[in-house]
Structures are given as structure tokens and as C-alpha cells.
Amino acid sequence: MTVVGPFGLSVRDQALEADVQAGLAAVEEGLLEVTKSEVPFITEAAQHLLRAGGKRFRPLLVMLAAQFGDPYAPGVVPSAVVVELTHLATLYHDDVMDEADARRGVPSANTRWGNSVAVLTGDFLFARASHTLADLGPEAVRVQAEAFERLVTGQILETAGPRDGRDPVEHYLDVLSGKTGSLVAVACRFGAMMSGADETVVDVLTQYGERLGVAFQLADDVLDIASDSHESGKTPGTDLREGIPTLPVLRLRERAERLGLAEDIALCELLDSDLTDDDRHAEALARLRAHPALEQARRDTVRYAEEARAAVAPLPECDAKAALVELVDAVVHRAG
């Protein structure tokens, strides 16, 4: 049994495994081809994060969703290339906004070449994605445009913060639905659409992708607090140190406001202090790991994952459906 895609997903059926592996290999070739430019420097910058690797989570979902129609249909692989290119482009822009130093184990593009080159490289990738998309028909263009609008809206909402009187947790979940859920949903939708699957199947898989995408990001939030670096592959408490209000922190603040407990208020004050200090950061991480807010964030993650599982329940029993359910299980496992 071969391991396929992120989280060590295993595929039980050899024919499905072969289809998925072949599809992902074709996507990788397509990504390298579409990021080439007549200008060598642009090629180098555009392939910088591509060659650094990545889970290829979204192309995997395209391949699995395509199993509910004709997985060899000509639009399947190009649509997976479009989704992954769009995701890559957002990473270049995210790193500029977050002033990130590294991505996927290599220096970020903004660190290596400066913000202007990083932003323009992201724009180049968006342009190449649009070029590929144009060959997939007006419906595909519309679906991608709507998803991209949601993605950008989510980013703007995150930057602006919740309006007065808005529940910060609800605001955050809306942000994730736009920033992460929208593109994961499109991956599932494109796979089903391009394979010619029935419209009801397309809708089911789109709903699955939306919920899985949010659960995936919430699991990352939990991992940032709960995991060690060996387990997660990144330094724990990174978001905490940078002052990014992820779900465990939002649940803590919600509890502190509701119950007014001295220890909750004290922990909030610690989180508001300068966590670039290693000792203070270590204390905040340890206290948050032991706090009920972390368990609440886990329950939130599981809730979205279970909604994803429920979404695919109407689909016919097959190995592709089993793989989609296994992805849900993998997300839940990541969250502990």
C-alpha cells in the first residue's frame, strides 16, 4: 500500500492509487511548465516555492473528486494546476504581508529578492493561472473568480478585524471560510466538474471541501500550540510569538470576558506582552497548552471535520469516498 499525498493518506485500491499518483505527477509537470518565462529571473522566482515542495493538498482533492466522473477527462489536470498556482500565488503575497522570513524550509521570496519582486511574482502566477483557466471554459472562469473574490475578502476581513459588536470567533471562522475554505472547495468542485460528474455530486463535494478546508486550518491553529517541532515540522508557538490571534487564543479571550477569572485575565495579559522574549513565550505556550481554551479549539476543529464527513455521506460507496473520509480522519488526528 503506497502513501499518497499529505498526512500519509493511504489508498486501498491499486487502480485508484495509480490514477492519483499519475494525476499528481502530471500536475507537477504542468506546474513546472506553466511557471517558465522567457526571462530566466522570473522563472527562478516563480519556481522558488514550487521547487521547495508542499503537500499538494488541493491537487490531491481534484484527483479524488474526479473519480466520481471520468478521471481521465482533459480538464482534470489543468484545473488542478490552476488551483495550486492560485494557492502558490497567495503564499508569495502572504509572506509580504506577514513579513515572513522563511516558507517551506527555504528563505521566503520577499527575504531573498524584496517585497516588490515577491508581490509581482505572485501576480505573475495569478496571470498564468488565468491563462490556463481560460481554456477550461466560462463556467470554470466564473467559479474561480467567485472563489478568488472570497479569498481576498477573507484576507481583508482578517486585516480589518471584527467590526464593533461582532463576535471575534465568528469573524475568525468567516475569515477562514474565505481564505482557506474557498480554494479547497474549488479543488473539489473542479475535479468533479471537469470529470463530468452529476451536478448533485459536484455540490456535495464542494460543501465537503469548504468544511475540510476550515478544519485543516483550525487543526494548524491547534498544532501551533500543542505540538512539538518534531511532530509538526515547524517551531511551536510561531503564531503566538507573532501575535496572530488564532482560535485557541480567541477562545481564551472569549472565556476571560465571559467568566472574568483572574487566571484567564492574567494569561491574556501575558499574551498581550512582548512574546519575542523566549522565557515569556515559553511560559505563555505552556499555560495555553494546559488551558481549556485549547480543548475548545480542538472541539471546534472536530466539528468542522465531522461536517465534512457528513457532507460526503450521500455519495456512493467507493474507494475515492473512503479516501475523502480518511482525509477527514487525518485532519482530526492532527488536532489531537
mmCIF file of C-alpha atoms in Angstrom:
data_model
loop_
_atom_site.group_PDB
_atom_site.id
_atom_site.type_symbol
_atom_site.label_atom_id
_atom_site.label_comp_id
_atom_site.label_asym_id
_atom_site.label_seq_id
_atom_site.Cartn_x
_atom_site.Cartn_y
_atom_site.Cartn_z
ATOM 1 C CA MET A 1 0.000 0.000 0.000
ATOM 2 C CA THR A 2 1.600 3.249 -1.156
ATOM 3 C CA VAL A 3 1.408 6.509 0.719
ATOM 4 C CA VAL A 4 -0.261 9.228 -1.354
ATOM 5 C CA GLY A 5 -0.408 12.948 -0.733
ATOM 6 C CA PRO A 6 -0.452 14.782 2.596
ATOM 7 C CA PHE A 7 -0.766 13.300 6.086
ATOM 8 C CA GLY A 8 0.354 9.849 4.858
ATOM 9 C CA LEU A 9 -3.017 9.205 3.199
ATOM 10 C CA SER A 10 -3.123 5.586 2.060
ATOM 11 C CA VAL A 11 -5.246 4.411 -0.856
ATOM 12 C CA ARG A 12 -6.592 0.882 -0.602
ATOM 13 C CA ASP A 13 -7.413 0.312 -4.266
ATOM 14 C CA GLN A 14 -4.443 -0.141 -6.603
ATOM 15 C CA ALA A 15 -6.255 1.320 -9.621
ATOM 16 C CA LEU A 16 -7.248 4.432 -7.661
ATOM 17 C CA GLU A 17 -3.728 4.734 -6.290
ATOM 18 C CA ALA A 18 -2.295 4.568 -9.801
ATOM 19 C CA ASP A 19 -4.759 7.202 -11.054
ATOM 20 C CA VAL A 20 -3.981 9.585 -8.195
ATOM 21 C CA GLN A 21 -0.218 9.159 -8.471
ATOM 22 C CA ALA A 22 -0.285 9.632 -12.241
ATOM 23 C CA GLY A 23 -2.511 12.680 -11.885
ATOM 24 C CA LEU A 24 -0.283 14.302 -9.265
ATOM 25 C CA ALA A 25 2.812 13.633 -11.396
ATOM 26 C CA ALA A 26 1.108 15.287 -14.367
ATOM 27 C CA VAL A 27 0.157 18.266 -12.197
ATOM 28 C CA GLU A 28 3.778 18.625 -11.079
ATOM 29 C CA GLU A 29 4.947 18.660 -14.698
ATOM 30 C CA GLY A 30 2.230 21.154 -15.567
ATOM 31 C CA LEU A 31 3.236 23.450 -12.718
ATOM 32 C CA LEU A 32 6.867 23.484 -13.822
ATOM 33 C CA GLU A 33 5.877 24.143 -17.428
ATOM 34 C CA VAL A 34 3.403 26.944 -16.738
ATOM 35 C CA THR A 35 5.810 28.794 -14.412
ATOM 36 C CA LYS A 36 8.506 29.092 -17.085
ATOM 37 C CA SER A 37 9.198 32.509 -18.547
ATOM 38 C CA GLU A 38 11.390 33.815 -21.345
ATOM 39 C CA VAL A 39 13.064 35.832 -18.591
ATOM 40 C CA PRO A 40 15.238 33.438 -16.526
ATOM 41 C CA PHE A 41 14.945 35.546 -13.370
ATOM 42 C CA ILE A 42 11.121 35.348 -13.493
ATOM 43 C CA THR A 43 11.319 31.572 -13.895
ATOM 44 C CA GLU A 44 13.622 31.337 -10.888
ATOM 45 C CA ALA A 45 11.352 33.468 -8.716
ATOM 46 C CA ALA A 46 8.136 31.789 -9.908
ATOM 47 C CA GLN A 47 9.503 28.302 -9.233
ATOM 48 C CA HIS A 48 11.109 29.232 -5.908
ATOM 49 C CA LEU A 49 8.324 27.925 -3.665
ATOM 50 C CA LEU A 50 7.207 25.326 -6.193
ATOM 51 C CA ARG A 51 10.555 23.555 -6.053
ATOM 52 C CA ALA A 52 10.619 23.843 -2.249
ATOM 53 C CA GLY A 53 7.833 21.253 -2.163
ATOM 54 C CA GLY A 54 4.496 21.343 -0.386
ATOM 55 C CA LYS A 55 1.683 18.959 0.406
ATOM 56 C CA ARG A 56 -0.159 19.408 -2.933
ATOM 57 C CA PHE A 57 -3.301 19.034 -0.824
ATOM 58 C CA ARG A 58 -5.548 20.797 -3.341
ATOM 59 C CA PRO A 59 -4.397 18.832 -6.427
ATOM 60 C CA LEU A 60 -4.937 15.627 -4.440
ATOM 61 C CA LEU A 61 -8.540 16.671 -3.797
ATOM 62 C CA VAL A 62 -9.013 17.433 -7.510
ATOM 63 C CA MET A 63 -7.848 13.911 -8.367
ATOM 64 C CA LEU A 64 -10.083 12.243 -5.776
ATOM 65 C CA ALA A 65 -13.144 14.301 -6.756
ATOM 66 C CA ALA A 66 -12.573 13.423 -10.419
ATOM 67 C CA GLN A 67 -13.083 9.753 -9.549
ATOM 68 C CA PHE A 68 -16.835 10.421 -9.391
ATOM 69 C CA GLY A 69 -16.818 11.029 -13.155
ATOM 70 C CA ASP A 70 -14.168 10.407 -15.797
ATOM 71 C CA PRO A 71 -10.810 10.898 -14.020
ATOM 72 C CA TYR A 72 -9.030 10.972 -17.388
ATOM 73 C CA ALA A 73 -11.086 13.882 -18.763
ATOM 74 C CA PRO A 74 -8.804 16.507 -20.341
ATOM 75 C CA GLY A 75 -9.701 19.310 -17.935
ATOM 76 C CA VAL A 76 -8.863 17.497 -14.695
ATOM 77 C CA VAL A 77 -5.092 18.014 -14.565
ATOM 78 C CA PRO A 78 -5.164 21.634 -15.853
ATOM 79 C CA SER A 79 -7.793 22.553 -13.253
ATOM 80 C CA ALA A 80 -5.555 21.102 -10.521
ATOM 81 C CA VAL A 81 -2.678 23.202 -11.882
ATOM 82 C CA VAL A 82 -4.891 26.311 -11.700
ATOM 83 C CA VAL A 83 -5.862 25.680 -8.083
ATOM 84 C CA GLU A 84 -2.300 25.006 -6.936
ATOM 85 C CA LEU A 85 -0.936 28.011 -8.851
ATOM 86 C CA THR A 86 -3.522 30.225 -7.174
ATOM 87 C CA HIS A 87 -2.552 28.830 -3.786
ATOM 88 C CA LEU A 88 1.152 29.393 -4.502
ATOM 89 C CA ALA A 89 0.490 32.974 -5.590
ATOM 90 C CA THR A 90 -1.289 33.724 -2.318
ATOM 91 C CA LEU A 91 1.727 32.421 -0.383
ATOM 92 C CA TYR A 92 4.003 34.990 -2.050
ATOM 93 C CA HIS A 93 1.592 37.760 -1.080
ATOM 94 C CA ASP A 94 1.009 36.370 2.431
ATOM 95 C CA ASP A 95 4.733 36.343 3.151
ATOM 96 C CA VAL A 96 4.978 40.024 2.227
ATOM 97 C CA MET A 97 2.029 40.957 4.448
ATOM 98 C CA ASP A 98 3.322 38.810 7.317
ATOM 99 C CA GLU A 99 6.959 39.889 6.799
ATOM 100 C CA ALA A 100 7.851 36.191 6.852
ATOM 101 C CA ASP A 101 11.496 35.131 6.690
ATOM 102 C CA ALA A 102 11.000 31.551 5.526
ATOM 103 C CA ARG A 103 8.488 29.331 3.766
ATOM 104 C CA ARG A 104 8.670 25.556 3.232
ATOM 105 C CA GLY A 105 12.154 25.420 4.707
ATOM 106 C CA VAL A 106 13.679 27.992 2.343
ATOM 107 C CA PRO A 107 14.031 31.782 2.548
ATOM 108 C CA SER A 108 10.779 33.465 1.534
ATOM 109 C CA ALA A 109 10.750 35.302 -1.798
ATOM 110 C CA ASN A 110 10.456 38.664 -0.038
ATOM 111 C CA THR A 111 13.514 37.855 2.080
ATOM 112 C CA ARG A 112 15.521 36.754 -0.932
ATOM 113 C CA TRP A 113 14.507 39.397 -3.502
ATOM 114 C CA GLY A 114 12.466 42.028 -1.646
ATOM 115 C CA ASN A 115 8.779 42.796 -1.349
ATOM 116 C CA SER A 116 8.315 44.202 -4.847
ATOM 117 C CA VAL A 117 9.621 41.083 -6.570
ATOM 118 C CA ALA A 118 7.586 38.832 -4.258
ATOM 119 C CA VAL A 119 4.337 40.698 -4.964
ATOM 120 C CA LEU A 120 4.957 40.812 -8.708
ATOM 121 C CA THR A 121 5.852 37.112 -8.768
ATOM 122 C CA GLY A 122 2.558 36.343 -7.066
ATOM 123 C CA ASP A 123 0.827 38.441 -9.740
ATOM 124 C CA PHE A 124 2.711 36.522 -12.448
ATOM 125 C CA LEU A 125 1.426 33.237 -11.023
ATOM 126 C CA PHE A 126 -2.142 34.577 -10.935
ATOM 127 C CA ALA A 127 -1.771 35.585 -14.584
ATOM 128 C CA ARG A 128 -0.524 32.151 -15.586
ATOM 129 C CA ALA A 129 -3.377 30.512 -13.656
ATOM 130 C CA SER A 130 -5.865 32.721 -15.529
ATOM 131 C CA HIS A 131 -4.292 31.783 -18.851
ATOM 132 C CA THR A 132 -4.713 28.074 -18.122
ATOM 133 C CA LEU A 133 -8.208 28.659 -16.769
ATOM 134 C CA ALA A 134 -9.348 30.365 -19.976
ATOM 135 C CA ASP A 135 -9.062 27.050 -21.815
ATOM 136 C CA LEU A 136 -11.405 25.342 -19.331
ATOM 137 C CA GLY A 137 -14.492 27.351 -20.274
ATOM 138 C CA PRO A 138 -16.555 30.270 -18.943
ATOM 139 C CA GLU A 139 -18.104 28.287 -16.074
ATOM 140 C CA ALA A 140 -14.657 27.423 -14.719
ATOM 141 C CA VAL A 141 -13.630 31.080 -15.014
ATOM 142 C CA ARG A 142 -16.740 32.144 -13.074
ATOM 143 C CA VAL A 143 -16.156 29.568 -10.309
ATOM 144 C CA GLN A 144 -12.530 30.617 -9.917
ATOM 145 C CA ALA A 145 -13.405 34.327 -9.951
ATOM 146 C CA GLU A 146 -16.006 33.879 -7.209
ATOM 147 C CA ALA A 147 -13.587 31.857 -5.097
ATOM 148 C CA PHE A 148 -10.825 34.402 -5.583
ATOM 149 C CA GLU A 149 -13.158 37.192 -4.515
ATOM 150 C CA ARG A 150 -13.974 35.229 -1.351
ATOM 151 C CA LEU A 151 -10.288 34.577 -0.716
ATOM 152 C CA VAL A 152 -9.385 38.259 -0.997
ATOM 153 C CA THR A 153 -12.410 39.265 1.075
ATOM 154 C CA GLY A 154 -11.282 36.863 3.799
ATOM 155 C CA GLN A 155 -7.819 38.403 3.776
ATOM 156 C CA ILE A 156 -9.239 41.922 4.002
ATOM 157 C CA LEU A 157 -11.556 40.906 6.862
ATOM 158 C CA GLU A 158 -8.583 39.436 8.702
ATOM 159 C CA THR A 159 -6.616 42.648 8.249
ATOM 160 C CA ALA A 160 -9.533 44.884 9.256
ATOM 161 C CA GLY A 161 -10.553 42.780 12.265
ATOM 162 C CA PRO A 162 -14.096 42.265 13.549
ATOM 163 C CA ARG A 163 -16.422 45.253 13.456
ATOM 164 C CA ASP A 164 -17.782 46.615 16.730
ATOM 165 C CA GLY A 165 -20.159 44.172 18.363
ATOM 166 C CA ARG A 166 -19.139 41.243 16.147
ATOM 167 C CA ASP A 167 -18.171 38.011 17.885
ATOM 168 C CA PRO A 168 -14.399 37.631 17.238
ATOM 169 C CA VAL A 169 -14.695 33.835 16.926
ATOM 170 C CA GLU A 170 -17.467 34.074 14.324
ATOM 171 C CA HIS A 171 -15.433 36.700 12.481
ATOM 172 C CA TYR A 172 -12.379 34.448 12.513
ATOM 173 C CA LEU A 173 -14.330 31.464 11.181
ATOM 174 C CA ASP A 174 -15.680 33.654 8.375
ATOM 175 C CA VAL A 175 -12.118 34.703 7.578
ATOM 176 C CA LEU A 176 -11.020 31.063 7.334
ATOM 177 C CA SER A 177 -14.002 30.155 5.153
ATOM 178 C CA GLY A 178 -12.832 32.795 2.699
ATOM 179 C CA LYS A 179 -9.049 32.482 2.966
ATOM 180 C CA THR A 180 -8.810 28.694 3.094
ATOM 181 C CA GLY A 181 -12.195 27.048 2.629
ATOM 182 C CA SER A 182 -12.995 28.749 -0.682
ATOM 183 C CA LEU A 183 -9.995 27.396 -2.607
ATOM 184 C CA VAL A 184 -10.205 23.900 -1.101
ATOM 185 C CA ALA A 185 -13.874 23.877 -2.115
ATOM 186 C CA VAL A 186 -12.890 24.872 -5.661
ATOM 187 C CA ALA A 187 -10.386 21.999 -5.814
ATOM 188 C CA CYS A 188 -13.193 19.538 -5.113
ATOM 189 C CA ARG A 189 -15.596 21.360 -7.415
ATOM 190 C CA PHE A 190 -13.164 21.448 -10.340
ATOM 191 C CA GLY A 191 -12.326 17.764 -10.002
ATOM 192 C CA ALA A 192 -15.988 16.811 -10.117
ATOM 193 C CA MET A 193 -16.899 19.398 -12.807
ATOM 194 C CA MET A 194 -14.084 18.547 -15.158
ATOM 195 C CA SER A 195 -14.748 14.824 -14.853
ATOM 196 C CA GLY A 196 -18.377 15.322 -15.865
ATOM 197 C CA ALA A 197 -19.820 14.182 -12.534
ATOM 198 C CA ASP A 198 -23.513 14.763 -11.824
ATOM 199 C CA GLU A 199 -24.332 18.278 -10.573
ATOM 200 C CA THR A 200 -25.560 16.942 -7.230
ATOM 201 C CA VAL A 201 -22.186 15.225 -6.758
ATOM 202 C CA VAL A 202 -20.409 18.479 -7.660
ATOM 203 C CA ASP A 203 -22.410 20.300 -4.979
ATOM 204 C CA VAL A 204 -21.750 17.611 -2.349
ATOM 205 C CA LEU A 205 -18.010 17.659 -2.970
ATOM 206 C CA THR A 206 -17.915 21.468 -2.911
ATOM 207 C CA GLN A 207 -19.559 21.511 0.525
ATOM 208 C CA TYR A 208 -17.122 18.839 1.694
ATOM 209 C CA GLY A 209 -14.132 20.878 0.510
ATOM 210 C CA GLU A 210 -15.321 24.057 2.212
ATOM 211 C CA ARG A 211 -15.635 22.343 5.589
ATOM 212 C CA LEU A 212 -12.460 20.322 5.211
ATOM 213 C CA GLY A 213 -10.512 23.471 4.364
ATOM 214 C CA VAL A 214 -11.648 25.240 7.534
ATOM 215 C CA ALA A 215 -10.978 22.130 9.641
ATOM 216 C CA PHE A 216 -7.498 21.881 8.116
ATOM 217 C CA GLN A 217 -6.643 25.455 9.144
ATOM 218 C CA LEU A 218 -8.142 25.035 12.616
ATOM 219 C CA ALA A 219 -6.005 21.923 13.082
ATOM 220 C CA ASP A 220 -2.978 24.074 12.223
ATOM 221 C CA ASP A 221 -4.058 26.529 14.924
ATOM 222 C CA VAL A 222 -4.176 23.735 17.486
ATOM 223 C CA LEU A 223 -0.853 22.313 16.299
ATOM 224 C CA ASP A 224 0.844 25.699 16.671
ATOM 225 C CA ILE A 225 0.118 25.477 20.392
ATOM 226 C CA ALA A 226 0.008 21.767 21.164
ATOM 227 C CA SER A 227 2.739 20.134 19.081
ATOM 228 C CA ASP A 228 6.482 19.975 19.413
ATOM 229 C CA SER A 229 8.710 20.862 16.480
ATOM 230 C CA HIS A 230 9.470 17.217 15.672
ATOM 231 C CA GLU A 231 5.782 16.409 15.353
ATOM 232 C CA SER A 232 4.654 19.419 13.337
ATOM 233 C CA GLY A 233 7.789 20.213 11.348
ATOM 234 C CA LYS A 234 7.746 23.842 12.485
ATOM 235 C CA THR A 235 8.589 25.792 15.614
ATOM 236 C CA PRO A 236 5.674 25.631 18.078
ATOM 237 C CA GLY A 237 4.075 28.884 19.133
ATOM 238 C CA THR A 238 5.099 30.723 15.946
ATOM 239 C CA ASP A 239 1.697 32.389 15.586
ATOM 240 C CA LEU A 240 1.726 33.127 19.304
ATOM 241 C CA ARG A 241 5.098 34.863 19.114
ATOM 242 C CA GLU A 242 3.953 36.946 16.139
ATOM 243 C CA GLY A 243 0.745 38.000 17.891
ATOM 244 C CA ILE A 244 -1.550 36.258 15.390
ATOM 245 C CA PRO A 245 -4.898 35.626 17.134
ATOM 246 C CA THR A 246 -5.620 32.002 16.247
ATOM 247 C CA LEU A 247 -8.607 30.076 17.566
ATOM 248 C CA PRO A 248 -7.155 28.882 20.921
ATOM 249 C CA VAL A 249 -6.273 32.485 21.785
ATOM 250 C CA LEU A 250 -9.703 33.738 20.694
ATOM 251 C CA ARG A 251 -11.390 31.056 22.800
ATOM 252 C CA LEU A 252 -9.256 32.118 25.784
ATOM 253 C CA ARG A 253 -10.245 35.768 25.379
ATOM 254 C CA GLU A 254 -13.897 34.781 24.994
ATOM 255 C CA ARG A 255 -13.748 32.781 28.235
ATOM 256 C CA ALA A 256 -11.927 35.564 30.091
ATOM 257 C CA GLU A 257 -14.593 38.071 29.085
ATOM 258 C CA ARG A 258 -17.452 35.714 29.938
ATOM 259 C CA LEU A 259 -16.224 34.349 33.278
ATOM 260 C CA GLY A 260 -13.818 37.046 34.457
ATOM 261 C CA LEU A 261 -11.478 34.529 36.101
ATOM 262 C CA ALA A 262 -8.233 36.040 37.361
ATOM 263 C CA GLU A 263 -6.043 33.320 35.834
ATOM 264 C CA ASP A 264 -7.669 33.796 32.400
ATOM 265 C CA ILE A 265 -7.213 37.547 32.547
ATOM 266 C CA ALA A 266 -3.582 37.109 33.627
ATOM 267 C CA LEU A 267 -2.905 34.788 30.702
ATOM 268 C CA CYS A 268 -4.492 37.273 28.281
ATOM 269 C CA GLU A 269 -2.196 39.967 29.679
ATOM 270 C CA LEU A 270 0.792 37.687 29.185
ATOM 271 C CA LEU A 271 -0.241 37.071 25.555
ATOM 272 C CA ASP A 272 -0.504 40.832 25.042
ATOM 273 C CA SER A 273 3.072 41.331 26.253
ATOM 274 C CA ASP A 274 6.265 41.073 24.207
ATOM 275 C CA LEU A 275 6.489 37.373 23.323
ATOM 276 C CA THR A 276 9.703 37.794 21.395
ATOM 277 C CA ASP A 277 11.255 37.224 24.835
ATOM 278 C CA ASP A 278 11.969 33.467 24.900
ATOM 279 C CA ASP A 279 11.148 32.937 28.577
ATOM 280 C CA ARG A 280 7.867 34.815 28.348
ATOM 281 C CA HIS A 281 6.990 32.960 25.137
ATOM 282 C CA ALA A 282 7.721 29.586 26.753
ATOM 283 C CA GLU A 283 5.553 30.456 29.737
ATOM 284 C CA ALA A 284 2.656 31.573 27.544
ATOM 285 C CA LEU A 285 2.901 28.426 25.449
ATOM 286 C CA ALA A 286 2.954 26.145 28.492
ATOM 287 C CA ARG A 287 -0.011 27.878 30.135
ATOM 288 C CA LEU A 288 -2.072 27.874 26.949
ATOM 289 C CA ARG A 289 -1.349 24.173 26.399
ATOM 290 C CA ALA A 290 -2.876 23.440 29.802
ATOM 291 C CA HIS A 291 -5.847 25.771 29.341
ATOM 292 C CA PRO A 292 -9.419 24.645 28.498
ATOM 293 C CA ALA A 293 -9.381 27.052 25.524
ATOM 294 C CA LEU A 294 -7.107 24.659 23.650
ATOM 295 C CA GLU A 295 -9.536 21.794 24.147
ATOM 296 C CA GLN A 296 -12.379 24.023 22.964
ATOM 297 C CA ALA A 297 -10.399 24.765 19.789
ATOM 298 C CA ARG A 298 -9.930 21.031 19.287
ATOM 299 C CA ARG A 299 -13.692 20.518 19.571
ATOM 300 C CA ASP A 300 -14.261 23.265 17.007
ATOM 301 C CA THR A 301 -11.840 21.530 14.638
ATOM 302 C CA VAL A 302 -13.564 18.188 15.081
ATOM 303 C CA ARG A 303 -16.963 19.829 14.484
ATOM 304 C CA TYR A 304 -15.907 21.142 11.083
ATOM 305 C CA ALA A 305 -14.253 17.841 10.234
ATOM 306 C CA GLU A 306 -17.415 15.943 11.145
ATOM 307 C CA GLU A 307 -19.436 18.318 8.970
ATOM 308 C CA ALA A 308 -17.102 17.427 6.092
ATOM 309 C CA ARG A 309 -17.619 13.737 6.804
ATOM 310 C CA ALA A 310 -21.397 14.207 6.883
ATOM 311 C CA ALA A 311 -21.288 16.143 3.602
ATOM 312 C CA VAL A 312 -19.936 13.159 1.637
ATOM 313 C CA ALA A 313 -22.368 10.674 3.212
ATOM 314 C CA PRO A 314 -24.768 10.815 0.203
ATOM 315 C CA LEU A 315 -22.016 9.789 -2.243
ATOM 316 C CA PRO A 316 -21.934 6.174 -3.445
ATOM 317 C CA GLU A 317 -19.611 3.876 -1.530
ATOM 318 C CA CYS A 318 -16.288 3.581 -3.356
ATOM 319 C CA ASP A 319 -12.558 3.807 -2.715
ATOM 320 C CA ALA A 320 -12.484 7.505 -3.594
ATOM 321 C CA LYS A 321 -15.147 8.236 -0.972
ATOM 322 C CA ALA A 322 -13.194 6.171 1.573
ATOM 323 C CA ALA A 323 -10.103 8.264 0.800
ATOM 324 C CA LEU A 324 -12.039 11.502 1.321
ATOM 325 C CA VAL A 325 -13.259 10.218 4.686
ATOM 326 C CA GLU A 326 -9.707 9.208 5.575
ATOM 327 C CA LEU A 327 -8.599 12.779 4.901
ATOM 328 C CA VAL A 328 -11.174 13.918 7.462
ATOM 329 C CA ASP A 329 -9.768 11.427 9.950
ATOM 330 C CA ALA A 330 -6.247 12.694 9.251
ATOM 331 C CA VAL A 331 -7.272 16.290 9.991
ATOM 332 C CA VAL A 332 -8.887 15.220 13.269
ATOM 333 C CA HIS A 333 -5.769 13.220 14.177
ATOM 334 C CA ARG A 334 -3.560 16.269 13.521
ATOM 335 C CA ALA A 335 -5.669 18.224 16.010
ATOM 336 C CA GLY A 336 -5.235 15.514 18.628
#
